[in-house]
CSV table of C-alpha atoms and ligand atoms in Angstrom, one decimal:
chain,number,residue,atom,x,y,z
A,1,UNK,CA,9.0,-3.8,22.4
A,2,UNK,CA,6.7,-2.7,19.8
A,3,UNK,CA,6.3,0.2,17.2
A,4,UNK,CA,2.4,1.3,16.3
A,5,UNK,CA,1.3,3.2,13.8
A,6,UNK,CA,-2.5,4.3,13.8
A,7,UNK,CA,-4.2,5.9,10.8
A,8,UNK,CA,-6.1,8.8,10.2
A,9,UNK,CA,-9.7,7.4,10.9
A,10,UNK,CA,-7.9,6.1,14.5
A,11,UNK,CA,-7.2,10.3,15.1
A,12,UNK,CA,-10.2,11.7,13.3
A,13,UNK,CA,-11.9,12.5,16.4
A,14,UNK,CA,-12.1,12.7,20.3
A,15,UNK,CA,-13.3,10.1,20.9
A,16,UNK,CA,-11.3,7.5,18.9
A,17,UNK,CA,-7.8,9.7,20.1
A,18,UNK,CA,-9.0,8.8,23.7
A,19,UNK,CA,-9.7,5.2,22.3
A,20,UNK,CA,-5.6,5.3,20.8
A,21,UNK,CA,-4.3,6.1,24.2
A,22,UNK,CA,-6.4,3.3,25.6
A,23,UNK,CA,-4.7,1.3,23.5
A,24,UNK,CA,-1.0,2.3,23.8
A,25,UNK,CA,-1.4,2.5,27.3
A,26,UNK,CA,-2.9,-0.8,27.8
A,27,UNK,CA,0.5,-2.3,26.7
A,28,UNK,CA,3.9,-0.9,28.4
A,29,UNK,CA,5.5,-2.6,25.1
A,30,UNK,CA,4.4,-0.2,22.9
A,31,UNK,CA,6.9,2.6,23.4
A,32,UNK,CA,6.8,3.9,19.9
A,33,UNK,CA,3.7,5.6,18.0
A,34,UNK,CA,3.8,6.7,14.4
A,35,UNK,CA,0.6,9.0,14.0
A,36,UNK,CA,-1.1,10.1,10.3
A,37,UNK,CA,-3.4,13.5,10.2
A,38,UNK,CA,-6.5,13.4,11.4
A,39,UNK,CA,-8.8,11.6,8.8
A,40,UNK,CA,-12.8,12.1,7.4
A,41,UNK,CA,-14.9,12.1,10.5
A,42,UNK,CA,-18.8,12.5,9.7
A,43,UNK,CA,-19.0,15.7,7.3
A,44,UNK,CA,-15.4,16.8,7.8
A,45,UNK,CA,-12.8,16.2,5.1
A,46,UNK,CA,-9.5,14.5,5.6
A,47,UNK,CA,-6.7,17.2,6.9
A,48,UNK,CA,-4.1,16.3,4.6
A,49,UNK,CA,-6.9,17.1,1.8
A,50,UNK,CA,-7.7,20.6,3.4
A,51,UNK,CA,-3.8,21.0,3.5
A,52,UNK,CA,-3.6,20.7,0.2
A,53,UNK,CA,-6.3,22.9,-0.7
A,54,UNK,CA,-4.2,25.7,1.7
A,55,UNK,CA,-0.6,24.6,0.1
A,56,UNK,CA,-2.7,25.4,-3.8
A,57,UNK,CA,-4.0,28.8,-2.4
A,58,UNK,CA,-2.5,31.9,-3.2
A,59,UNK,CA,-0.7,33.0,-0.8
A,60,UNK,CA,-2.7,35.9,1.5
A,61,UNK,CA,-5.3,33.6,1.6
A,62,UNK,CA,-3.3,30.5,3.0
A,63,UNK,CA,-4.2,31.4,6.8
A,64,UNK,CA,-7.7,32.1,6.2
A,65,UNK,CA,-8.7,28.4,4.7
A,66,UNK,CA,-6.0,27.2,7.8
A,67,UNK,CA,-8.7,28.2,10.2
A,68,UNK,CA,-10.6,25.0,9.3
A,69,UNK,CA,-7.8,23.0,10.0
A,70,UNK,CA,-7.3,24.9,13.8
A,71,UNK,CA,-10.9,24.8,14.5
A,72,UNK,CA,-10.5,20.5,13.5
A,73,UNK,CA,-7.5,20.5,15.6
A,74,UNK,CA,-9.1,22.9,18.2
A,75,UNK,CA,-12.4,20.4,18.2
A,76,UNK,CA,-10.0,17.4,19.0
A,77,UNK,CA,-7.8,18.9,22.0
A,78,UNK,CA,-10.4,20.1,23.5
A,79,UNK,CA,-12.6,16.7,23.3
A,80,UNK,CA,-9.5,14.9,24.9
A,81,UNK,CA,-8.9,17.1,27.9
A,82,UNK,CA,-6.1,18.7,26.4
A,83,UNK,CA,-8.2,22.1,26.0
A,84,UNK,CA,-9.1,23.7,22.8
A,85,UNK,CA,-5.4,26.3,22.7
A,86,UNK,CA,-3.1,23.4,23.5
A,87,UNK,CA,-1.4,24.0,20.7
A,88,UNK,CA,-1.9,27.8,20.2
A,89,UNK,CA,1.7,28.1,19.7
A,90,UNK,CA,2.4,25.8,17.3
A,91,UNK,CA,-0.5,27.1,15.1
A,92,UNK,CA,0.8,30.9,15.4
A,93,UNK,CA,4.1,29.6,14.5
A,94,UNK,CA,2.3,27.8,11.1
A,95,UNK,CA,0.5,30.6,10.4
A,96,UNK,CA,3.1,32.7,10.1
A,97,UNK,CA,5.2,30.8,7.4
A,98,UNK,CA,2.6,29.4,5.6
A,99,UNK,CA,1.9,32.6,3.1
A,100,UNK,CA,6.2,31.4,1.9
A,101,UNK,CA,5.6,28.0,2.8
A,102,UNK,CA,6.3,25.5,0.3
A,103,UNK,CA,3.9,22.6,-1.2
A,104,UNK,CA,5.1,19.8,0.9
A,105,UNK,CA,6.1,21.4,4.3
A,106,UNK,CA,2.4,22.5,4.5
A,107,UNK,CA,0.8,19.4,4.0
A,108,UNK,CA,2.7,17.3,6.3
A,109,UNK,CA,1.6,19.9,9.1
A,110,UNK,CA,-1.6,17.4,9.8
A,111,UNK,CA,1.1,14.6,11.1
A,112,UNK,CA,3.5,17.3,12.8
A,113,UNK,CA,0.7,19.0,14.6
A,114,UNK,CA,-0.9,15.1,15.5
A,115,UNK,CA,1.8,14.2,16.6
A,116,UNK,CA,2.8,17.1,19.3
A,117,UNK,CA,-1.0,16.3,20.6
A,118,UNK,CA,-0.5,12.7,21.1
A,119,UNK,CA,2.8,13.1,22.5
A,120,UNK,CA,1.0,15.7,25.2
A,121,UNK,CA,-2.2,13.1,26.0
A,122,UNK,CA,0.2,10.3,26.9
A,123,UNK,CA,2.9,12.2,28.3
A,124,UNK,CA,5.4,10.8,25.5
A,125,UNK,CA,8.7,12.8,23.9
A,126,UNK,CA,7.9,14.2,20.3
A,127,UNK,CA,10.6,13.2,18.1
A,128,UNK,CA,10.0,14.9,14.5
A,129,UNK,CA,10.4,12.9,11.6
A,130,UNK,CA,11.8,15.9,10.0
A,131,UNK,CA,15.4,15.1,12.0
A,132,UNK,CA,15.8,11.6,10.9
A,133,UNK,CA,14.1,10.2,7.6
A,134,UNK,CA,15.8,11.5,4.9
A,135,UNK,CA,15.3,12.2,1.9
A,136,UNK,CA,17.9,12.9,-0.9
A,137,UNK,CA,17.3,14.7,-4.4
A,138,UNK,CA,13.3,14.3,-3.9
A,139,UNK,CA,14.0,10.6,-2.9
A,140,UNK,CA,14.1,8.3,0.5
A,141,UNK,CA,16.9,7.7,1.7
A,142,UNK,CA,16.9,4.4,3.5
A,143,UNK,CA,20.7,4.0,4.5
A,144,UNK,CA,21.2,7.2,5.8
A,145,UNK,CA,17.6,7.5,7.1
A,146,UNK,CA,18.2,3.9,9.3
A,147,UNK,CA,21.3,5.2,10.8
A,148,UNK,CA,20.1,8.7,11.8
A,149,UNK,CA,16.7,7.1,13.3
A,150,UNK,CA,18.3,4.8,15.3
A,151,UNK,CA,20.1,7.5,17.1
A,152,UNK,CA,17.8,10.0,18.0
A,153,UNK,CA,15.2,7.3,18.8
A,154,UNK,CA,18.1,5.5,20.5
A,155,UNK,CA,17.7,8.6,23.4
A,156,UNK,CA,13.9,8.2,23.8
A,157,UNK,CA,12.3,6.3,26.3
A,158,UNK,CA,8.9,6.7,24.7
A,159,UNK,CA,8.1,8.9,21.8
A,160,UNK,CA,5.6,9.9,19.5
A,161,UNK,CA,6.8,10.6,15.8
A,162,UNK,CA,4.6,12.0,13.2
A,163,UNK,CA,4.5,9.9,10.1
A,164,UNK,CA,4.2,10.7,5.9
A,165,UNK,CA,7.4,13.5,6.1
A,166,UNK,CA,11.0,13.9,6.2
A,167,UNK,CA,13.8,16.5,5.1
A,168,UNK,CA,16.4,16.4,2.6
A,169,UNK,CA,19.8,17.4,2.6
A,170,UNK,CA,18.9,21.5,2.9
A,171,UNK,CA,16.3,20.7,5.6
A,172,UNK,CA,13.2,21.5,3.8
A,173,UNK,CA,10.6,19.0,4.4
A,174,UNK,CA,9.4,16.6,1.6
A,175,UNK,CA,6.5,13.7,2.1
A,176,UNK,CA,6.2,10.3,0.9
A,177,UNK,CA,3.2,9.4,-1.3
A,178,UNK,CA,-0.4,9.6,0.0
A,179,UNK,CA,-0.6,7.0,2.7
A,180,UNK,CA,2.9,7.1,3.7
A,181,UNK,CA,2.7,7.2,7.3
A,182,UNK,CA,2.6,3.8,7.2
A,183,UNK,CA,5.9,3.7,5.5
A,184,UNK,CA,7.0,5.7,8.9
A,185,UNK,CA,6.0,3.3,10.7
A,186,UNK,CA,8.6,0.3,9.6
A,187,UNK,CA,11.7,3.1,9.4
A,188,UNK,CA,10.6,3.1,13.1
A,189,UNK,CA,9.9,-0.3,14.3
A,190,UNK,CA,13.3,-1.1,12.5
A,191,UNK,CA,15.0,1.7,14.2
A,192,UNK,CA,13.8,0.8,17.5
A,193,UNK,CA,14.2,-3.0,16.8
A,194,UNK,CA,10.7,-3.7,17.8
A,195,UNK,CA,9.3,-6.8,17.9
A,196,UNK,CA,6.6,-6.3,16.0
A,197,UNK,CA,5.1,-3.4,14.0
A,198,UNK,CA,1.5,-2.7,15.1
A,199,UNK,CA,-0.4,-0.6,12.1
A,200,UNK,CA,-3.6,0.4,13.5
A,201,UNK,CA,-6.1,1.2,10.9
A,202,UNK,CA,-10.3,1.0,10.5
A,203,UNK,CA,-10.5,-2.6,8.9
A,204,UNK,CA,-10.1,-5.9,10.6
A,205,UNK,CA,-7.3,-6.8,7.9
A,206,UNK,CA,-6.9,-8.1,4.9
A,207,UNK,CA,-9.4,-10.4,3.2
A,208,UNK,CA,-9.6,-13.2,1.4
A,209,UNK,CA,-11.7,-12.1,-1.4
A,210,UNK,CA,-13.4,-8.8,-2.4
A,211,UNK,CA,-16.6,-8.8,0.1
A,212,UNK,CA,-19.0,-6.5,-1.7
A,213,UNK,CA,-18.6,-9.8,-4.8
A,214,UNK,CA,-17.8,-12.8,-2.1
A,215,UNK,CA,-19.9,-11.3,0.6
A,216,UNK,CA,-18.8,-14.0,3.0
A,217,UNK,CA,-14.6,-13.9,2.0
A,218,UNK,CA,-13.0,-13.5,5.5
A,219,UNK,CA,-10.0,-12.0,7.6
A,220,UNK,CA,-6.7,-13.5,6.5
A,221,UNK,CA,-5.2,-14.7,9.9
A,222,UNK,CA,-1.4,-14.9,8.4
A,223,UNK,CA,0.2,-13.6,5.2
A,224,UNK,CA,3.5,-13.9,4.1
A,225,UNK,CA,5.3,-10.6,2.9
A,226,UNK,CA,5.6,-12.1,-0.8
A,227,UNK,CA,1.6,-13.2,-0.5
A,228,UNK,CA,0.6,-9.6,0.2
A,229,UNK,CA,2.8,-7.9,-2.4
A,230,UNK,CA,0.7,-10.1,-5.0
A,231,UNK,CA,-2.4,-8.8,-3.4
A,232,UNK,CA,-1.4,-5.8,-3.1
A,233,UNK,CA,-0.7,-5.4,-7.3
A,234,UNK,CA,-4.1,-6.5,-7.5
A,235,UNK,CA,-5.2,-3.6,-5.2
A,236,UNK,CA,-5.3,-4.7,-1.6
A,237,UNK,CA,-4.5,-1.4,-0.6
A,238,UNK,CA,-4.9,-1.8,3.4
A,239,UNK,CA,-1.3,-0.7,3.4
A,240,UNK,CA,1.0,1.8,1.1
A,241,UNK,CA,2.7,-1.0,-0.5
A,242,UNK,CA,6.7,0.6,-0.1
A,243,UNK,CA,5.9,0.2,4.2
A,244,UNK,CA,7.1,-3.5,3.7
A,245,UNK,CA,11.0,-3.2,2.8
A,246,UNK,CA,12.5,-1.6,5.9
A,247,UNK,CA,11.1,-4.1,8.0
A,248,UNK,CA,11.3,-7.0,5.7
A,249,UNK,CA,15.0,-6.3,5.8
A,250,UNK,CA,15.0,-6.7,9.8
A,251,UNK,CA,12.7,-9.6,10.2
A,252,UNK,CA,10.1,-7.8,12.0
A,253,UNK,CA,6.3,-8.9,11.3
A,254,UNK,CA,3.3,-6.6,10.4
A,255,UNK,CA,0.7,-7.1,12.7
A,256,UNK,CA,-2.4,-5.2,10.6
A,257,UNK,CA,-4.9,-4.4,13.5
A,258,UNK,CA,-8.3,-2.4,13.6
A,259,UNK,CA,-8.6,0.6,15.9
A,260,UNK,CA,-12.3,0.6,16.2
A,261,UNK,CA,-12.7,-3.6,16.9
A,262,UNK,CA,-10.6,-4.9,19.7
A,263,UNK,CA,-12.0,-8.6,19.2
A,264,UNK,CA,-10.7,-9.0,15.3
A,265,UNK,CA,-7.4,-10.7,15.5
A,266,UNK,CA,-6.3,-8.7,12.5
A,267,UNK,CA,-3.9,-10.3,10.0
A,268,UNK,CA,0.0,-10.8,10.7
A,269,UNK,CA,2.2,-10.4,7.9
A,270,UNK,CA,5.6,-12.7,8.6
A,271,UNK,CA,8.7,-11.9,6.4
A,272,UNK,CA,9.3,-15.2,5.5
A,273,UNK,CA,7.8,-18.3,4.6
A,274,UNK,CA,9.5,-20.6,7.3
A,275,UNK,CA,7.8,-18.4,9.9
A,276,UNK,CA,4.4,-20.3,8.8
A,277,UNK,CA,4.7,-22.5,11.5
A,278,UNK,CA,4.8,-22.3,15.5
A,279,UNK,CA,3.0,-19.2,16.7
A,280,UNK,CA,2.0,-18.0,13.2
A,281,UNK,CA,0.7,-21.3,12.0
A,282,UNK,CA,-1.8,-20.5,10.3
A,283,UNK,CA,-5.6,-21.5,11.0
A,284,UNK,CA,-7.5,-23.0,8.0
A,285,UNK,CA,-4.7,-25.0,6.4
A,286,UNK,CA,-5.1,-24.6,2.3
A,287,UNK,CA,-3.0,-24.4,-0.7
A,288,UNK,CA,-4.9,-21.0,-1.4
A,289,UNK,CA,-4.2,-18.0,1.1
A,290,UNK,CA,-6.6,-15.3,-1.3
A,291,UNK,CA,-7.5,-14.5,-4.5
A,292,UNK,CA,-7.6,-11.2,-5.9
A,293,UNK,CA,-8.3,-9.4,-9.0
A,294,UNK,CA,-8.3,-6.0,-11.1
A,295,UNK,CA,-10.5,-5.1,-13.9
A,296,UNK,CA,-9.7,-3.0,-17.0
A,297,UNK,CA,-6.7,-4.0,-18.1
A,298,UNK,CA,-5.4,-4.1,-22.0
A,299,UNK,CA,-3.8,-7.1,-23.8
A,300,UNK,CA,-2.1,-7.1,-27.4
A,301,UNK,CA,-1.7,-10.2,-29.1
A,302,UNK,CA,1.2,-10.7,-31.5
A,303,UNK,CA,1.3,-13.7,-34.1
A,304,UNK,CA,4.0,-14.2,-36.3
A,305,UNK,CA,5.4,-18.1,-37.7
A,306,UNK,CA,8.7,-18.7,-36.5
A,307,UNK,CA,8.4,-16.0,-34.2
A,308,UNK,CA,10.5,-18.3,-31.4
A,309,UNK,CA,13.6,-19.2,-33.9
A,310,UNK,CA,13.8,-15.0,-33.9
A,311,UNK,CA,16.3,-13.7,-32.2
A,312,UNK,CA,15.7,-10.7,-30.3
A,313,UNK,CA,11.8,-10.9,-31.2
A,314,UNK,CA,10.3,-10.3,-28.0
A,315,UNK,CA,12.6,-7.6,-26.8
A,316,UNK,CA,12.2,-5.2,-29.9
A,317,UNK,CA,8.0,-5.4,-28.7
A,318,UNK,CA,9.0,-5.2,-25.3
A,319,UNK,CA,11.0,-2.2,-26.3
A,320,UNK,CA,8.4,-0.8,-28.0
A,321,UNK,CA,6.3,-0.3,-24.7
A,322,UNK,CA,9.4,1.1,-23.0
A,323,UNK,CA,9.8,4.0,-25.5
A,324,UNK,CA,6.5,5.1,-25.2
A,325,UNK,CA,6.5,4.6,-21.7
A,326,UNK,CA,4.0,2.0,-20.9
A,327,UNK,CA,4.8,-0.6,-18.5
A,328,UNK,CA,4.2,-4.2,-18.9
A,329,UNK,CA,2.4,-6.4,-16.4
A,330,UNK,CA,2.9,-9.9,-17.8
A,331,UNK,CA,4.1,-11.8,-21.3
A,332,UNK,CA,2.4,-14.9,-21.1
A,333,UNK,CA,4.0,-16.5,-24.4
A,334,UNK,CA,3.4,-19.1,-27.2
A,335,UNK,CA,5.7,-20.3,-30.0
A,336,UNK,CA,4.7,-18.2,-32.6
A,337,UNK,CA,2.5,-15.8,-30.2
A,338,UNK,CA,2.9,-13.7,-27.6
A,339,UNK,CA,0.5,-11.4,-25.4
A,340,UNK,CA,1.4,-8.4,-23.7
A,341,UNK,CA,-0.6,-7.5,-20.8
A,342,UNK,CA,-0.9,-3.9,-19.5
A,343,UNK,CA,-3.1,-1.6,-17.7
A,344,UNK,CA,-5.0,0.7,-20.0
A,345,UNK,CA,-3.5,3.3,-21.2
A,346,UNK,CA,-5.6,6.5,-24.0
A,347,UNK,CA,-6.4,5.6,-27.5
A,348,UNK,CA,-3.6,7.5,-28.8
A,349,UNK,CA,-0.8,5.8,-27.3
A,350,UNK,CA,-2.3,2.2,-28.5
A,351,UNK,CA,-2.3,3.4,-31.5
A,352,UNK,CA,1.6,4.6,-31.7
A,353,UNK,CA,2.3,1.3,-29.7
A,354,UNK,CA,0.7,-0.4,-32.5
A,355,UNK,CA,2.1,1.1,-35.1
A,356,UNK,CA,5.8,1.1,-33.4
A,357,UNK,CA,5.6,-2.7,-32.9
A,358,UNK,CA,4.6,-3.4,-36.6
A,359,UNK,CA,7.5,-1.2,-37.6
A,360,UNK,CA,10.3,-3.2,-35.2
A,361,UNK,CA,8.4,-7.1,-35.9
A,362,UNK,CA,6.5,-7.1,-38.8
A,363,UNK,CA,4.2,-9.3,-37.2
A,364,UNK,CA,1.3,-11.8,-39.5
A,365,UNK,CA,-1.3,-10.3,-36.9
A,366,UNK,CA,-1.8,-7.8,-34.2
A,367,UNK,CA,-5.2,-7.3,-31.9
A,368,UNK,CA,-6.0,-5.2,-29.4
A,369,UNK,CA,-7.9,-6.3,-26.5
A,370,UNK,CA,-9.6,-3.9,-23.9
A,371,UNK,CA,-11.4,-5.8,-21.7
A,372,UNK,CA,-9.4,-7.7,-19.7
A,373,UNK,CA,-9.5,-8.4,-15.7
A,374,UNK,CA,-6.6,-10.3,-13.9
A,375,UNK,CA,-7.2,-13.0,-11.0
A,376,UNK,CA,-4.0,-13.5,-8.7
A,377,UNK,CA,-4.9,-16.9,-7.0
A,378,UNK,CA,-2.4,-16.4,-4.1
A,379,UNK,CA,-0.7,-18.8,-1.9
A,380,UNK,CA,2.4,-20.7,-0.6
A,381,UNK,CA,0.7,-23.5,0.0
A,382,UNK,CA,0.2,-24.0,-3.8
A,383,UNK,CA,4.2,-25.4,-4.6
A,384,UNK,CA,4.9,-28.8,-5.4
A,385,UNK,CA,1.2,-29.2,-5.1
A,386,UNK,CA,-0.1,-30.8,-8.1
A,387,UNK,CA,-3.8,-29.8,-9.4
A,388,UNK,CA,-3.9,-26.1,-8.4
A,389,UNK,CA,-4.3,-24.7,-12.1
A,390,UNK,CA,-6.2,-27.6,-13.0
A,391,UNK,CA,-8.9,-27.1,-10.3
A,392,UNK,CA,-9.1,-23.1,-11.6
A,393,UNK,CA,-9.6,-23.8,-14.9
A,394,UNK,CA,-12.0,-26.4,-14.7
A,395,UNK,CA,-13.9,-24.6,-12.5
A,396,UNK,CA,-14.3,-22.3,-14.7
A,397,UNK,CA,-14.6,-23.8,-17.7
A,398,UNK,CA,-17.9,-25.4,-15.5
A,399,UNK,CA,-19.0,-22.4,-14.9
A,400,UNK,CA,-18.6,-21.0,-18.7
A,401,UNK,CA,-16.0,-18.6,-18.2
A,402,UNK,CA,-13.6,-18.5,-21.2
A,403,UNK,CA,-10.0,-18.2,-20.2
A,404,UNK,CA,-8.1,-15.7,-22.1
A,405,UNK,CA,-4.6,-16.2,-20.3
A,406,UNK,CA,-2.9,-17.8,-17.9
A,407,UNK,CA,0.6,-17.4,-16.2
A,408,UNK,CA,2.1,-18.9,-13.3
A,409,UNK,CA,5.9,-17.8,-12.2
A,410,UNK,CA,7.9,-20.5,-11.6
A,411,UNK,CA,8.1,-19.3,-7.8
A,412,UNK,CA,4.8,-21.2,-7.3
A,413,UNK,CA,3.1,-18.7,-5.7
A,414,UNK,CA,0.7,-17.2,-7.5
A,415,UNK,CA,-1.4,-18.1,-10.9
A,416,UNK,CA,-2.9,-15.0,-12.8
A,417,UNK,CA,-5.9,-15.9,-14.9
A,418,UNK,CA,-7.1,-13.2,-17.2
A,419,UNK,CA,-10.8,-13.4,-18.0
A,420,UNK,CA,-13.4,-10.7,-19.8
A,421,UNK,CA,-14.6,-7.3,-17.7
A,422,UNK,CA,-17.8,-9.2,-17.7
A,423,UNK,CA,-17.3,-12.3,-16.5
A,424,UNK,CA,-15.1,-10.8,-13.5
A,425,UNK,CA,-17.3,-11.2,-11.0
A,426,UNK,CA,-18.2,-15.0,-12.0
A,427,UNK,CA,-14.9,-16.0,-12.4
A,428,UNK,CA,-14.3,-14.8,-8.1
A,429,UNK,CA,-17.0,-16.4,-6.7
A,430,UNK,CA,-16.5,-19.4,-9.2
A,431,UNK,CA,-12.6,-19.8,-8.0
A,432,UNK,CA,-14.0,-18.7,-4.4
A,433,UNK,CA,-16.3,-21.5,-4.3
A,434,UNK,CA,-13.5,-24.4,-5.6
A,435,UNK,CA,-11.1,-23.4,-2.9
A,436,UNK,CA,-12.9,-21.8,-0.4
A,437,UNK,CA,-10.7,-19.5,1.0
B,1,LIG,N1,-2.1,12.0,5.9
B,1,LIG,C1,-1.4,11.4,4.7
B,1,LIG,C2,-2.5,11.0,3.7
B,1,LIG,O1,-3.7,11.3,3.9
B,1,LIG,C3,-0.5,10.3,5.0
B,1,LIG,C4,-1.1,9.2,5.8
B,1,LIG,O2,-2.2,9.2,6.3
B,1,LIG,O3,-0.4,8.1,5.8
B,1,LIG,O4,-2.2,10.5,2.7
């Protein structure tokens, strides 16, 4: 059995709703859909952004900028067969609490009011999130949340839940972060004890490289759940990065699949490692699975002699960063030098770091670097492998990129490189072209 989750662009219009229930119907496997709202469709907006424009109205004019929303969801119903007052009742019913409405019960409506449609097109049961994912003092609450779903979707034969929103312990409805219907998703596929989680979205899946630098990176056939939470850090954002630990916890693979292109494979993300094998071998066999990277990043380098016979030396720099709240990416480190890597933060706040950490270490120097871009070279296929680092560095070194940093965890399965801003796009095709992933 199967959970699928489809994503706004997959219910932004008639046609590719019609195209959803193709889909679900051509598999009897796929008993349960997780829907977002509808998403940017030619010149219209996204609903959960014209939701939010309603939920930061005053309130007497909340229903007027709510038309736009009904005449969206009007457009839709009526394109699908459904006819344009489908879900008259439903909207009434909005419309009437929306002027005392709070922030987040309004802009989940997109999902809820999806959601009932689907469930109507395909003849499903609408099962509303609001009953089982819970949330408790403003946060998810996965143990109680996992029970609960399990139950009422235990009674379903086939239902249709909207994604992005729960309730907490007083009922009132509170979202996840932008993106979350994705997170739905896995509560779902682990409640039902699917098979497989099916996220429908508008991309074939996730590449190999950026394509607008490598223009001819590829589809990643397989990923492992630890490969794409190191591309995800470096922005990979095909899915909202917290949709991985429910199902991670139940074994269940990711299949990552695009609405709009039947032929792409897509990419399957496998919980573990030892599921590289079999059915999800994957295709190209290399040490390298992607390579990824961010730009604008900050680095402060701290010298001081004998800084390693210190005791306590790099905590009171690392605590430096945690009292004024910065968080540290990584502490590549030397014996009388370290460098802290972290993503830029305003002049001010440098400048109290600075002075903080001179205060705590005394250190013989301290320099401030802005222009810093991290490479993840990504991969299982890298452990007890000798000659992976060496290849990137020589490579780059060959192609006249000065390395600025390097770390490698001793899980082997990822080196970060930091380069300059500029030499960003270089150093990608430069690594693309030594391991052609
Ligand atoms: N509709 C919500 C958003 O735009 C949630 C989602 O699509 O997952 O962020």
């Amino acid at each position: 059995m199967k959970a699928v989750k489809f994503g706004g662009t997959s219910m932004s219009t008639a046609e590719a709703v019609l195209e959803v229930k193709r889909i679900i119907e051509s598999d009897p496997s796929r008993r349960f859909v997780v829907v977002s709202a509808p998403g940017k469709a030619a010149s219209e907006n996204k609903v959960t952004d014209m939701l939010i424009e309603v939920a930061a109205s005053k309130a007497d004019v909340r229903v007027e900028l709510f038309a736009a929303v009904r005449a969206r969801f009007a457009k839709i119903l009526d394109g699908i067969g459904l006819g344009g007052n489908a879900l008259d009742a439903e909207f009434e019913k909005i419309e009437s609490e929306l002027p005392s409405a709070s922030y987040d019960y309004t802009v989940s409506r997109g999902e809820y009011l999806t959601a009932i449609m689907l469930a109507k097109l395909l003849d499903y049961e609408f099962a509303d999130a609001a009953e089982f994912v819970k949330f408790e003092r403003g946060a998810y609450d996965d143990v109680h949340t996992e029970k609960l779903c399990a139950t009422a979707l235990g009674k379903c034969r086939r239902a249709v839940v909207p994604g992005f929103y729960g309730s907490d312990e007083n009922g009132n409805i509170v979202t996840f972060s932008r993106g979350g219907s994705d997170v739905t998703g896995a509560i779902v596929a682990r409640a039902a004890g699917a098979s497989v989680y099916e996220n429908y979205t508008d991309v074939d899946g996730f590449m190999t490289c950026d394509p607008r630098i490598v223009p001819h990176a590829s589809v990643i056939d397989i990923l492992t759940y630890r490969e794409l939470r190191e591309l995800a850090y470096m922005g990979a954002n095909v899915l909202h990065p917290e949709s991985i630990f429910p199902v991670r916890k139940a074994n269940i693979p990711i299949h990552v699949l695009n609405t709009f292109n039947g032929s792409a494979h897509g990419t399957m993300i496998v919980p573990t490692e030892d599921l590289l094998g079999g059915k999800y071998r994957r295709n190209k066999k290399m040490p390298i699975t992607a390579i990824a990277g961010r730009q604008h990043f900050f680095s402060l380098y701290i010298e001081k002699s004998m800084m390693n016979s210190e005791v306590g030396f790099m905590r009171k720099v690392l605590s430096s960063f945690e009292r004024l709240g910065v968080s540290v990416e990584h502490v590549p480190s030397g014996i009388d030098s370290m460098t802290v890597v972290f993503s830029a933060v305003d002049g001010e706040t440098c400048n109290a770091l600075i002075d903080d950490i001179k205060k705590e270490v005394d250190p013989d120097h301290i320099s401030l670097t802005t222009d810093m871009s991290l490479i993840a070279i990504v991969g299982h296929g890298m452990r007890s492998r000798p000659g992976t680092a060496a290849r990137a560095i020589m490579r780059l070194s060959n192609a006249e990129i000065n390395l600025r940093m390097i770390d490698q965890g001793a899980s082997e399965i990822n080196i970060i490189l930091g380069v300059s801003d500029d030499d960003f796009a270089r150093a990608l095709i430069a690594l693309n072209g030594e391991f052609e992933v």
